[in-house]
PDB file of C-alpha atoms in Angstrom:
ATOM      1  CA  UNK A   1       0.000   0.000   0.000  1.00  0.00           C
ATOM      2  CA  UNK A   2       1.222   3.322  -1.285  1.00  0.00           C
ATOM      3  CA  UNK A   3       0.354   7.164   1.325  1.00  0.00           C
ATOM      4  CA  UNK A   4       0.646  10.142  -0.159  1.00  0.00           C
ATOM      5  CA  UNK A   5       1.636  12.321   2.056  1.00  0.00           C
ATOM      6  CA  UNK A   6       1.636  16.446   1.032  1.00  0.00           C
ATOM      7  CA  UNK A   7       2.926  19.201   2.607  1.00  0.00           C
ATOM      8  CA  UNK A   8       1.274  22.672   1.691  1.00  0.00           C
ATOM      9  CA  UNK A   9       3.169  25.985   2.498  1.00  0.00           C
ATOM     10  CA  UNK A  10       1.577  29.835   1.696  1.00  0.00           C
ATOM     11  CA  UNK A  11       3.455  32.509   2.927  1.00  0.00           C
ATOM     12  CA  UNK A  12       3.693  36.465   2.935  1.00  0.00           C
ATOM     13  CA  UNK A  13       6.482  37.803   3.943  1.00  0.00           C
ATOM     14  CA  UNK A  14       7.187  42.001   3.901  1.00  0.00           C
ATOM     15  CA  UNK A  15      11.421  42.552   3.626  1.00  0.00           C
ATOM     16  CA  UNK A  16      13.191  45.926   4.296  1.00  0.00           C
ATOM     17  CA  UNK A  17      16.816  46.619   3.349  1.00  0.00           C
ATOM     18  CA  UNK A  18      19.425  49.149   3.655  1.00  0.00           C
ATOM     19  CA  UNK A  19      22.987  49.263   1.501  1.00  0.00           C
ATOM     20  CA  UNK A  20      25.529  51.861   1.462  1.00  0.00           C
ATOM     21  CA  UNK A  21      29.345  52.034   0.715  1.00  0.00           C
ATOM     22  CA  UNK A  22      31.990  54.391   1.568  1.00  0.00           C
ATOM     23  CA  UNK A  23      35.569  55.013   0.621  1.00  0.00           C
ATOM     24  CA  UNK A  24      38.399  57.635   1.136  1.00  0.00           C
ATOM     25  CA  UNK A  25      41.611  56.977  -0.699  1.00  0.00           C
ATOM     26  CA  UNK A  26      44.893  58.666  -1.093  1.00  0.00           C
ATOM     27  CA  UNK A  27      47.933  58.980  -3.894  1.00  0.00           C
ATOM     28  CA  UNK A  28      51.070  60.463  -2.843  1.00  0.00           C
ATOM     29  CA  UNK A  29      54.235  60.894  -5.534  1.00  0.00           C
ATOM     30  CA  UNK A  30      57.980  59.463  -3.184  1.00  0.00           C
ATOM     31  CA  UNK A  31      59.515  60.701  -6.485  1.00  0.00           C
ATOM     32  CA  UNK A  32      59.464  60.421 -10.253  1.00  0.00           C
ATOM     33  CA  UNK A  33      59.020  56.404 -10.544  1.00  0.00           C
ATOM     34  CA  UNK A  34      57.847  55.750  -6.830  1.00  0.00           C
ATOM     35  CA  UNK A  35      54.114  55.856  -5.443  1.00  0.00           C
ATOM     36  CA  UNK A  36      52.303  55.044  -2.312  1.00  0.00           C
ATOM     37  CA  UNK A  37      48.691  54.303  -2.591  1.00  0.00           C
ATOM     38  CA  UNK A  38      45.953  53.646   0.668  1.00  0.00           C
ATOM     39  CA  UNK A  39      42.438  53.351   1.108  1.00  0.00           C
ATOM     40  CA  UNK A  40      39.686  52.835   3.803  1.00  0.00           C
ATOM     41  CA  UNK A  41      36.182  51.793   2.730  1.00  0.00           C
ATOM     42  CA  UNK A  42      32.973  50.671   5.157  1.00  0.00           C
ATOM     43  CA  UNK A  43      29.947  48.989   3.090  1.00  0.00           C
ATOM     44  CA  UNK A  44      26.705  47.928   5.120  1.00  0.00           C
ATOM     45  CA  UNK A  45      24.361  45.474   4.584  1.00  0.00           C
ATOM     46  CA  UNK A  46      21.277  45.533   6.988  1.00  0.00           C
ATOM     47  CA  UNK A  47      18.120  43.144   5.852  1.00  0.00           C
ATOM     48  CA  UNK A  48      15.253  42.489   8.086  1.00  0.00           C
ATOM     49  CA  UNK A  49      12.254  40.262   7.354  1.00  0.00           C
ATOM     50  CA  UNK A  50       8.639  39.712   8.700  1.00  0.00           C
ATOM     51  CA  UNK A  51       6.863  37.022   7.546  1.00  0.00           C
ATOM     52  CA  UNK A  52       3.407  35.072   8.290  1.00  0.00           C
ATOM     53  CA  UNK A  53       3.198  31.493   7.611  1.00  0.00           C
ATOM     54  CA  UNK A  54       0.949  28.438   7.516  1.00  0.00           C
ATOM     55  CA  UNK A  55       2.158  24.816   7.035  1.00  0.00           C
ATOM     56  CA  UNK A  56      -0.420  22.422   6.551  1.00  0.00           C
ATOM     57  CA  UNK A  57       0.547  18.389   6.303  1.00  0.00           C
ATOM     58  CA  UNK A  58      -1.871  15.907   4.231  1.00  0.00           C
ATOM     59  CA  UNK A  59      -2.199  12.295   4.235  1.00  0.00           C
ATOM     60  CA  UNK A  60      -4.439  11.238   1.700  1.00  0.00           C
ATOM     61  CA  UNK A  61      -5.998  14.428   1.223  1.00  0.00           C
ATOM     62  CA  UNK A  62      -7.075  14.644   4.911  1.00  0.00           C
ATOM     63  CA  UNK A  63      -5.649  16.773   6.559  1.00  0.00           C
ATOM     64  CA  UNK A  64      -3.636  16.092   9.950  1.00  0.00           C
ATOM     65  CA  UNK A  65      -2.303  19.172  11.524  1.00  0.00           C
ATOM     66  CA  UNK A  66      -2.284  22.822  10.562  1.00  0.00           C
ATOM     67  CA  UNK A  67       0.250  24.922  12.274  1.00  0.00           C
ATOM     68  CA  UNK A  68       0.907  29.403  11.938  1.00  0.00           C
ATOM     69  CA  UNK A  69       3.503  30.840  12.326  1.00  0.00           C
ATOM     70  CA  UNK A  70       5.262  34.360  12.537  1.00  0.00           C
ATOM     71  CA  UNK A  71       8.925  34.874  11.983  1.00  0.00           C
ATOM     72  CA  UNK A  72      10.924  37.623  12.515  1.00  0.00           C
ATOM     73  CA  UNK A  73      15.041  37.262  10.698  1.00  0.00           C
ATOM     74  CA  UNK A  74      17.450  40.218  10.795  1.00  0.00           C
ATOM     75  CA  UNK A  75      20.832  39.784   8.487  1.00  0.00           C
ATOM     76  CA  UNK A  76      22.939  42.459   8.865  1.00  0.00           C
ATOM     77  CA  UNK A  77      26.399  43.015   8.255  1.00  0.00           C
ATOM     78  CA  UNK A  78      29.218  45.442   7.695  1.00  0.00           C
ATOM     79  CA  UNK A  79      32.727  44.812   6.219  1.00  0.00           C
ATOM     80  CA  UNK A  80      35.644  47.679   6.377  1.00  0.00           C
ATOM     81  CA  UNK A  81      38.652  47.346   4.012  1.00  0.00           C
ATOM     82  CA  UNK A  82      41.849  49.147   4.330  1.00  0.00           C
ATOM     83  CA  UNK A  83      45.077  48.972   1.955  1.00  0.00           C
ATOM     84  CA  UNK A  84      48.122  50.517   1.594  1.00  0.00           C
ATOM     85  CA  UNK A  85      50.337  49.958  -1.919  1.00  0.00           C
ATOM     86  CA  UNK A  86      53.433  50.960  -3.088  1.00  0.00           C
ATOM     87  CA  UNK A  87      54.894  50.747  -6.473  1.00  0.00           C
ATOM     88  CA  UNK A  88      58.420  51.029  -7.771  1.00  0.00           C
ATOM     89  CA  UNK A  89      58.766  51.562 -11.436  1.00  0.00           C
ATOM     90  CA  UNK A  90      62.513  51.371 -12.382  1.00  0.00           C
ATOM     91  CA  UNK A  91      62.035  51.846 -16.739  1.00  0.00           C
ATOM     92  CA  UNK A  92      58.882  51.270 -19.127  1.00  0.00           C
ATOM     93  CA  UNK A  93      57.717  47.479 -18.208  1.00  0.00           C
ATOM     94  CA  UNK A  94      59.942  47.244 -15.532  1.00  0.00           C
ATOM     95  CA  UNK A  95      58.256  47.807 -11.753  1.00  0.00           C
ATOM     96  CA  UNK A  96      57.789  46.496  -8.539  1.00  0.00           C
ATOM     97  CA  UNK A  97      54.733  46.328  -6.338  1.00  0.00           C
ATOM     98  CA  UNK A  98      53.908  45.543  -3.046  1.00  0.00           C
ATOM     99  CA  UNK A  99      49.910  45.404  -2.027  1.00  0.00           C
ATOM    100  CA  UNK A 100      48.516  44.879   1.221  1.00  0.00           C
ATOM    101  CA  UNK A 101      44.792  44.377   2.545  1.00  0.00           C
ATOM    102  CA  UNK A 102      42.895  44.204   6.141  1.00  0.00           C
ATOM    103  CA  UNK A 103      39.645  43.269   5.446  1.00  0.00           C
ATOM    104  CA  UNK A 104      36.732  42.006   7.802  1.00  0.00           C
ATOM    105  CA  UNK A 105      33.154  41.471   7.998  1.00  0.00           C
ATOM    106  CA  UNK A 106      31.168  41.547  11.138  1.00  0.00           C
ATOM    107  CA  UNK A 107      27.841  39.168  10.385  1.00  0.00           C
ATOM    108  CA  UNK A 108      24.508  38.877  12.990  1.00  0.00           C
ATOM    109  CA  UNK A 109      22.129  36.472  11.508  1.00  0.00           C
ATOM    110  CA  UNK A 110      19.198  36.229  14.133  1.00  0.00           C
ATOM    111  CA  UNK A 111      15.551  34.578  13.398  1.00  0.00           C
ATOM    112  CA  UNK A 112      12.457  34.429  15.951  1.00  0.00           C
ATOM    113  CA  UNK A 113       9.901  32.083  15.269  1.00  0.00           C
ATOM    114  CA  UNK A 114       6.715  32.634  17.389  1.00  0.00           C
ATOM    115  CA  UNK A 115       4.390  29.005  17.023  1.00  0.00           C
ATOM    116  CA  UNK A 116       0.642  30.424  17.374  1.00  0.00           C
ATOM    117  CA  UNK A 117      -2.378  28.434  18.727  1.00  0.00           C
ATOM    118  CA  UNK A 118      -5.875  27.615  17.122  1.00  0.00           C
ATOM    119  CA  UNK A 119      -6.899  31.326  18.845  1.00  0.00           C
ATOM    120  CA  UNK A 120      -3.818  33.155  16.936  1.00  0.00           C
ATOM    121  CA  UNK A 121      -1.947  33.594  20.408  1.00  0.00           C
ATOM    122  CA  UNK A 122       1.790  32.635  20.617  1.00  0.00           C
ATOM    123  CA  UNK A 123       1.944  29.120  22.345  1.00  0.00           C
ATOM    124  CA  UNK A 124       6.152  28.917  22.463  1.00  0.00           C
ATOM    125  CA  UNK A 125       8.640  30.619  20.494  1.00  0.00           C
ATOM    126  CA  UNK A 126      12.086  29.426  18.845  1.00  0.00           C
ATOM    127  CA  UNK A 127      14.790  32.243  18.773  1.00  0.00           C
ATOM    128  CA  UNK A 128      18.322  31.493  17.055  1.00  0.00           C
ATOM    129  CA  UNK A 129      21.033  34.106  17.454  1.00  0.00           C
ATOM    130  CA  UNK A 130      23.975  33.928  15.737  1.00  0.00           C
ATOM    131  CA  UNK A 131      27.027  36.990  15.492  1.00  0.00           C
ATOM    132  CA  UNK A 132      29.908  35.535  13.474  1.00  0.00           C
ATOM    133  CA  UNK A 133      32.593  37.238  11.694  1.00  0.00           C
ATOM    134  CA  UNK A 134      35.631  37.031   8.902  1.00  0.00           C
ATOM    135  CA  UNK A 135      38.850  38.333   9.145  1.00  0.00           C
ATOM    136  CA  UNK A 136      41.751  38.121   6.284  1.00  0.00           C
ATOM    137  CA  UNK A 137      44.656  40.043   5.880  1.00  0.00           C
ATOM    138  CA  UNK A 138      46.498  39.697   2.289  1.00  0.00           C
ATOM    139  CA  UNK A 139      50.121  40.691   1.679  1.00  0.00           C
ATOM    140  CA  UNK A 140      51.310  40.382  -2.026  1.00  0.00           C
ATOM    141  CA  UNK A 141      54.494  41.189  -3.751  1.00  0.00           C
ATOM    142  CA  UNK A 142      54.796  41.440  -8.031  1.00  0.00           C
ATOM    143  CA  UNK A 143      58.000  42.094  -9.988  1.00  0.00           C
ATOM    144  CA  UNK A 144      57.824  41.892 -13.913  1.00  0.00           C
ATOM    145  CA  UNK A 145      61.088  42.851 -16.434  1.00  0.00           C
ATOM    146  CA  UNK A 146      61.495  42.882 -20.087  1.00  0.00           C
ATOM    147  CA  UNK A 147      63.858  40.303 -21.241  1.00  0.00           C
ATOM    148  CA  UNK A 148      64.651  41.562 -24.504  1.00  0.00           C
ATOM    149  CA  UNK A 149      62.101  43.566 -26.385  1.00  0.00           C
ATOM    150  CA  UNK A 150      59.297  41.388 -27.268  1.00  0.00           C
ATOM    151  CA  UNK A 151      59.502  38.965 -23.653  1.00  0.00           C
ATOM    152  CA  UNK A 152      58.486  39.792 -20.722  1.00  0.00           C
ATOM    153  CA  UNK A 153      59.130  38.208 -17.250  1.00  0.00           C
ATOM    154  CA  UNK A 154      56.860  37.709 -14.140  1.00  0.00           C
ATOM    155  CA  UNK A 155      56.422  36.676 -10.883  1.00  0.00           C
ATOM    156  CA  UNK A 156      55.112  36.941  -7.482  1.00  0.00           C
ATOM    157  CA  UNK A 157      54.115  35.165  -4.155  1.00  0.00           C
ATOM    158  CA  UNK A 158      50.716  35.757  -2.222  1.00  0.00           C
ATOM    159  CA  UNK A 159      50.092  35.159   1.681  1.00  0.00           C
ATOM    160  CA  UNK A 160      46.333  35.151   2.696  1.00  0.00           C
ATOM    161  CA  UNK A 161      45.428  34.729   6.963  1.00  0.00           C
ATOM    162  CA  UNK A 162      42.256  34.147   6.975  1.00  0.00           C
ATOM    163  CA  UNK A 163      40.057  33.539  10.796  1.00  0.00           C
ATOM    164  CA  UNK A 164      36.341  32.865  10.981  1.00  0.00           C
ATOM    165  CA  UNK A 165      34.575  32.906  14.087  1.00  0.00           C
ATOM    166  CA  UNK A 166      30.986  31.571  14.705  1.00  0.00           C
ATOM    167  CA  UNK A 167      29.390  32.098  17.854  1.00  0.00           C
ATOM    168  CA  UNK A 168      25.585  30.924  17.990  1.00  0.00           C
ATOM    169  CA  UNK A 169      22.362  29.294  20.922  1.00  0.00           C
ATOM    170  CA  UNK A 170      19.255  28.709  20.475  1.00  0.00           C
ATOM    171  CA  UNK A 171      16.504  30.082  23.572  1.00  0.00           C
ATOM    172  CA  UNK A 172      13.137  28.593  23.925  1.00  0.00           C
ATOM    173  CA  UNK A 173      10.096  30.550  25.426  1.00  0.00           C
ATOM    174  CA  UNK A 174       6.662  29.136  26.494  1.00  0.00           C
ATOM    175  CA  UNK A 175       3.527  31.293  26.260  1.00  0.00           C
ATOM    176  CA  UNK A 176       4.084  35.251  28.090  1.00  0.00           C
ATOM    177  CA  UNK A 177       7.463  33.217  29.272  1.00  0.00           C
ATOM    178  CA  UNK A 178      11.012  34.284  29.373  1.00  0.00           C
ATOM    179  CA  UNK A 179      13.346  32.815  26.690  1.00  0.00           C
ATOM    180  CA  UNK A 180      15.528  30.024  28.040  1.00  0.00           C
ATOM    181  CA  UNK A 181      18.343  28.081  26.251  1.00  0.00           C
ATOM    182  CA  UNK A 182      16.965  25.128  24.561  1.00  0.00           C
ATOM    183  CA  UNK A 183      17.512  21.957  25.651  1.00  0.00           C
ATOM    184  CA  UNK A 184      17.147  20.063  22.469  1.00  0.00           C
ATOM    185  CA  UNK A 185      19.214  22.426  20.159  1.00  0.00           C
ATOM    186  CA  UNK A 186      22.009  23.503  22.253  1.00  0.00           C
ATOM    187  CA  UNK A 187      24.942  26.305  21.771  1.00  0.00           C
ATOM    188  CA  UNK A 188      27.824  26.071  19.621  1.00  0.00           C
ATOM    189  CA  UNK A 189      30.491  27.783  18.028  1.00  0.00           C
ATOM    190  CA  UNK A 190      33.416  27.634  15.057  1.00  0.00           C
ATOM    191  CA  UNK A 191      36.971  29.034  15.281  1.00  0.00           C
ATOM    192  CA  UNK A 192      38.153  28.300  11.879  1.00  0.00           C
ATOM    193  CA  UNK A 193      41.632  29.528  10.633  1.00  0.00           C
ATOM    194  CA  UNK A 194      42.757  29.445   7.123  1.00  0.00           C
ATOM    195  CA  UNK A 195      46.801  30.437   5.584  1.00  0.00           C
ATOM    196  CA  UNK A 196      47.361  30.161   1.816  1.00  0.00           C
ATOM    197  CA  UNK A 197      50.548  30.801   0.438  1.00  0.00           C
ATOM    198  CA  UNK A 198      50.755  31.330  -3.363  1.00  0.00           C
ATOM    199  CA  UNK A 199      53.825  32.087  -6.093  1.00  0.00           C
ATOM    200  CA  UNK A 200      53.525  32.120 -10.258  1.00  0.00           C
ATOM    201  CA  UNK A 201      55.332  33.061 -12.773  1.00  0.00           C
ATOM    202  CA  UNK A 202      54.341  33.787 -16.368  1.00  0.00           C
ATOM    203  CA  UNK A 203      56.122  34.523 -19.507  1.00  0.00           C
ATOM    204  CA  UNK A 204      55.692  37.050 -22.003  1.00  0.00           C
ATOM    205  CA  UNK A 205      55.972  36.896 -26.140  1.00  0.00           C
ATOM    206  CA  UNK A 206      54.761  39.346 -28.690  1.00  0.00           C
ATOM    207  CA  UNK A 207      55.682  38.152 -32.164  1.00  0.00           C
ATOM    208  CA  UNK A 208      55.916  40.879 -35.187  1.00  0.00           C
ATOM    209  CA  UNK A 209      52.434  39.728 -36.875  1.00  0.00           C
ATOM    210  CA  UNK A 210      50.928  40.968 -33.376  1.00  0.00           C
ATOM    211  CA  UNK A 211      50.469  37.913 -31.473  1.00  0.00           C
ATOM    212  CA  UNK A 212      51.136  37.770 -27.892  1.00  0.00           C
ATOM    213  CA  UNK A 213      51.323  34.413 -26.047  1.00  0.00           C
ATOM    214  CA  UNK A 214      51.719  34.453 -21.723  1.00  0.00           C
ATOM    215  CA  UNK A 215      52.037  31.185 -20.423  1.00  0.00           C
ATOM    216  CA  UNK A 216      52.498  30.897 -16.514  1.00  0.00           C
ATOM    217  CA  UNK A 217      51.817  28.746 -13.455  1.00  0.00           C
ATOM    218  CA  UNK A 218      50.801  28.832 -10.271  1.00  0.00           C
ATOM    219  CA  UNK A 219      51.173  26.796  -7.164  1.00  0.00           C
ATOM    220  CA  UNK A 220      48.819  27.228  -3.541  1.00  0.00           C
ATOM    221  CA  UNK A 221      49.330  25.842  -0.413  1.00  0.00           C
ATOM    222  CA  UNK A 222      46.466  26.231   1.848  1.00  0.00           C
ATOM    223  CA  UNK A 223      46.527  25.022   5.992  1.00  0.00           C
ATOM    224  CA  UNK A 224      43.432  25.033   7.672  1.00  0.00           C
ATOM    225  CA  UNK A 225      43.094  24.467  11.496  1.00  0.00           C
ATOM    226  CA  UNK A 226      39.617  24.531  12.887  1.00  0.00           C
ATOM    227  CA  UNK A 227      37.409  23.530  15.918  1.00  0.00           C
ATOM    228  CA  UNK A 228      34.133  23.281  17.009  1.00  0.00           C
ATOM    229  CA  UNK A 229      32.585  23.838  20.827  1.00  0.00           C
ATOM    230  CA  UNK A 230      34.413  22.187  23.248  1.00  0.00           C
ATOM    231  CA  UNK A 231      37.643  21.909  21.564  1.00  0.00           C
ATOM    232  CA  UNK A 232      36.465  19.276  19.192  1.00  0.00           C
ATOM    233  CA  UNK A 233      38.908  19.318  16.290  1.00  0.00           C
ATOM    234  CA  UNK A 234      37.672  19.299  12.562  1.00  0.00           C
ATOM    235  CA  UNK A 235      40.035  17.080  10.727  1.00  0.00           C
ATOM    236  CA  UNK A 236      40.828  19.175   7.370  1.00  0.00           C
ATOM    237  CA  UNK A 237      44.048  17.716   5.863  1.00  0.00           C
ATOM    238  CA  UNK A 238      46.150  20.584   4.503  1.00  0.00           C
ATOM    239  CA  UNK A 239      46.975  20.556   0.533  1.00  0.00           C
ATOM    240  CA  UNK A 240      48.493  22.210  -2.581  1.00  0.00           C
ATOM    241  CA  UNK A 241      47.374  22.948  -5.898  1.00  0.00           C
ATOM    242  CA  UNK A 242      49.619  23.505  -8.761  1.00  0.00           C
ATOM    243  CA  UNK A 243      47.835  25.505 -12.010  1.00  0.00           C
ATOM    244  CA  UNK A 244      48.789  26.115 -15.493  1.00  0.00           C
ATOM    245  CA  UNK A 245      48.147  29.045 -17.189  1.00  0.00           C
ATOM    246  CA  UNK A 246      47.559  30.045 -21.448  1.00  0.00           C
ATOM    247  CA  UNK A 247      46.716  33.307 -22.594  1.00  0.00           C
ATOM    248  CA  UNK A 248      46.589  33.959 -26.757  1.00  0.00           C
ATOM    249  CA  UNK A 249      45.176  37.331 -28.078  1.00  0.00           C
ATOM    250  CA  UNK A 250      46.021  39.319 -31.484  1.00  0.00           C
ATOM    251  CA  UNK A 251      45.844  42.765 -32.077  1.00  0.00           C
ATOM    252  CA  UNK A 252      43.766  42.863 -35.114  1.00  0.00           C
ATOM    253  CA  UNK A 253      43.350  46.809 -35.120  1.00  0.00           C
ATOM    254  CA  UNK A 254      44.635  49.694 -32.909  1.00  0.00           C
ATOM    255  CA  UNK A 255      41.954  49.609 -30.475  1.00  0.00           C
ATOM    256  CA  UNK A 256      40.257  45.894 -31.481  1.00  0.00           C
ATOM    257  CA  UNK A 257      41.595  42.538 -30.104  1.00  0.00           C
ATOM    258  CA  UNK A 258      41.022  38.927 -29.954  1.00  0.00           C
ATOM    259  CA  UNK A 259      41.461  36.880 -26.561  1.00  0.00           C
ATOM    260  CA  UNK A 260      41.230  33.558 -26.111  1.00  0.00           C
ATOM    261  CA  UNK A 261      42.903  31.736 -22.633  1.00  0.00           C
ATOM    262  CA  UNK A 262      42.466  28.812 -19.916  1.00  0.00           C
ATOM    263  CA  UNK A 263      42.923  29.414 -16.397  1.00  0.00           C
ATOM    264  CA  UNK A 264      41.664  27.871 -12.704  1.00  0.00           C
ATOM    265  CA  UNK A 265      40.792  29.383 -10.134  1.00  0.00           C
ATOM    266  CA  UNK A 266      40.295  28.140  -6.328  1.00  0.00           C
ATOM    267  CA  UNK A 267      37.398  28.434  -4.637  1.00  0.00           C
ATOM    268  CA  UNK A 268      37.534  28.553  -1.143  1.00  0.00           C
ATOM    269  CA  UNK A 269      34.293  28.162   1.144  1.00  0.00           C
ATOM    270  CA  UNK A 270      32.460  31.429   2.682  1.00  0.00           C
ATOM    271  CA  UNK A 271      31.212  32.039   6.373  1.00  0.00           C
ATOM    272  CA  UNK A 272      27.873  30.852   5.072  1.00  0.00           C
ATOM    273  CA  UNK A 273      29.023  27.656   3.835  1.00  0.00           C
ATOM    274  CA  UNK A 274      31.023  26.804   7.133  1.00  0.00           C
ATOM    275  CA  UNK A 275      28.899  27.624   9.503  1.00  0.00           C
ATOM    276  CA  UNK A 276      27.574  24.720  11.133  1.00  0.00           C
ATOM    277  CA  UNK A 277      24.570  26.907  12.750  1.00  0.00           C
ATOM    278  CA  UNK A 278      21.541  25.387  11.771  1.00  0.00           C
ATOM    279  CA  UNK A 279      18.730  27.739  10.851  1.00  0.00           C
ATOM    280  CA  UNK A 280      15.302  26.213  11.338  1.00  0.00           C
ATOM    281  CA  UNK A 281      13.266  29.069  11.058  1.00  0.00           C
ATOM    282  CA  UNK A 282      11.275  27.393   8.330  1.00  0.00           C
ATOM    283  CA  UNK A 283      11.336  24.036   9.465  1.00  0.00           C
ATOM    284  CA  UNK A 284      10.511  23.059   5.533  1.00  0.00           C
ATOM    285  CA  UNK A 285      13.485  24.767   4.418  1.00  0.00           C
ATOM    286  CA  UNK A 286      16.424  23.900   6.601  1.00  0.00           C
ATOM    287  CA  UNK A 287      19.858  25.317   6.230  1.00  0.00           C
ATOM    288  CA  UNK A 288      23.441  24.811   7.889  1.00  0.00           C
ATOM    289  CA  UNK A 289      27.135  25.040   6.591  1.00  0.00           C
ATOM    290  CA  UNK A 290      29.715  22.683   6.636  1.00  0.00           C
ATOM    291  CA  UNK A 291      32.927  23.368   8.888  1.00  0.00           C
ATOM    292  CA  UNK A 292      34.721  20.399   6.963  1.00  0.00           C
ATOM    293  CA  UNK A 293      34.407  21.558   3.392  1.00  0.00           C
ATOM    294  CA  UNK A 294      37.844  21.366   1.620  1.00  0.00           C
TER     295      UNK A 294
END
């Protein structure tokens, strides 16, 4: 014998957001072929959502329990960026550079879930609240040099110290009640810390029929250390990637050209896909991250 068993969800929700970005930067001249460059921007992202819901589950058409909710999420965040560069150029396609970044991003995703009874009332309420942030700090050094007058030279090595911090409980409140921490979804936390070392070089050829040909590689270490609550240790084996690099294009008039390349790129996970907080505040639509991801 074959249930059916359905699950119907309707929904209105009303969302309200705020975005802004700022930035001061600053150029100052050391001399004729030297420069020193710095920055400072703050972006904010603040989104806040109300929303009514009613989940209704079916077996056989008939239907066994109705259930309303109300559910109040906030997501806000706000990242500030600050670099300082310097660049040394010693004769036409000949320079030095050194670039440096502090970024981080301060994250509060909370949700409120209020459960109502058959009279609309609130009969318990779920709250999760969760403040995380990401830290990285990148420090990056590039020298190219002609080699003769149609090759050209480059290379350069990369440091990225990356920390992410996850800090999140989960409080319980009967009807009129004070919230308490829940006893079935209890608190946790992430302290996840990530190093990448990178170097490449590339090389350079324009031919006289206007071709130019830069083939390079690339090679990434990355070293992960993490930990959950409790000083349990999230087993993430360190390892290194090593990535070619091909780059054609022909100058078919003074301001027309024709590109055509391969390349890979590393994608390393986000705060929202390691954090192992589990947001239930649609318990149809459930969503954590994964501390372990590679």
């Amino acid at each position: 014998t074959v249930q059916n068993n359905k699950t119907l969800q309707n929904g209105t929700a009303k969302d309200r957001g705020m975005f802004g970005s700022y930035s001061l930067g600053m150029d100052y001249d050391l001399g004729e072929k030297q420069a020193l460059s710095a920055g400072v921007r703050y972006g904010t992202r603040n989104f806040t959502q109300k929303q009514n819901m009613t989940i209704q589950e079916f077996e056989e058409e008939i239907r066994l329990a109705s259930t309303d909710r109300k559910i109040n999420r906030k997501d806000n965040s706000g990242t500030i960026d600050m670099n300082i560069d310097y660049i040394r150029i010693f004769k036409p396609q000949q320079e030095w550079s050194i670039s440096t970044l502090y970024s981080r991003t301060g994250l509060t995703n909370n949700f409120t879930t209020d459960i109502l009874n058959a009279s609309g009332n609130t009969a318990n309420s779920l709250r999760n609240e969760n403040k995380n942030y990401n830290a990285e700090i990148t420090l990056q050094s590039d020298y190219q040099t002609p080699i003769r007058k149609n090759q050209i030279l480059e290379f350069g090595v990369k440091a990225i110290f990356r920390t992410v911090d996850s800090d999140y409980k989960y409080l319980m409140a009967a009807q009129s009640g004070p919230f308490i921490p829940s006893t079935t979804s209890p608190s946790g936390s992430l302290n996840y810390n990530q190093n990448v070392g990178a170097g490449y070089v590339s090389y350079t050829l324009t031919t006289p029929n206007k071709y130019n040909f830069k083939i390079g590689t690339r090679y990434e270490f990355t070293g992960i250390d993490a930990e959950l609550a409790n000083d349990i240790k999230v087993d993430i084996p360190n390892y290194g990637n090593l990535v070619p690099s091909i780059n054609v294009s022909k100058n078919i008039t003074e301001s027309t050209s024709l590109k055509a390349g391969y390349n890979r790129r590393l994608q390393r996970p986000g705060i929202n896909q390691l954090n192992p907080n589990v947001n239930i505040s649609n318990p149809q639509s459930i969503s954590t991250g994964n501390p372990g991801l590679s």
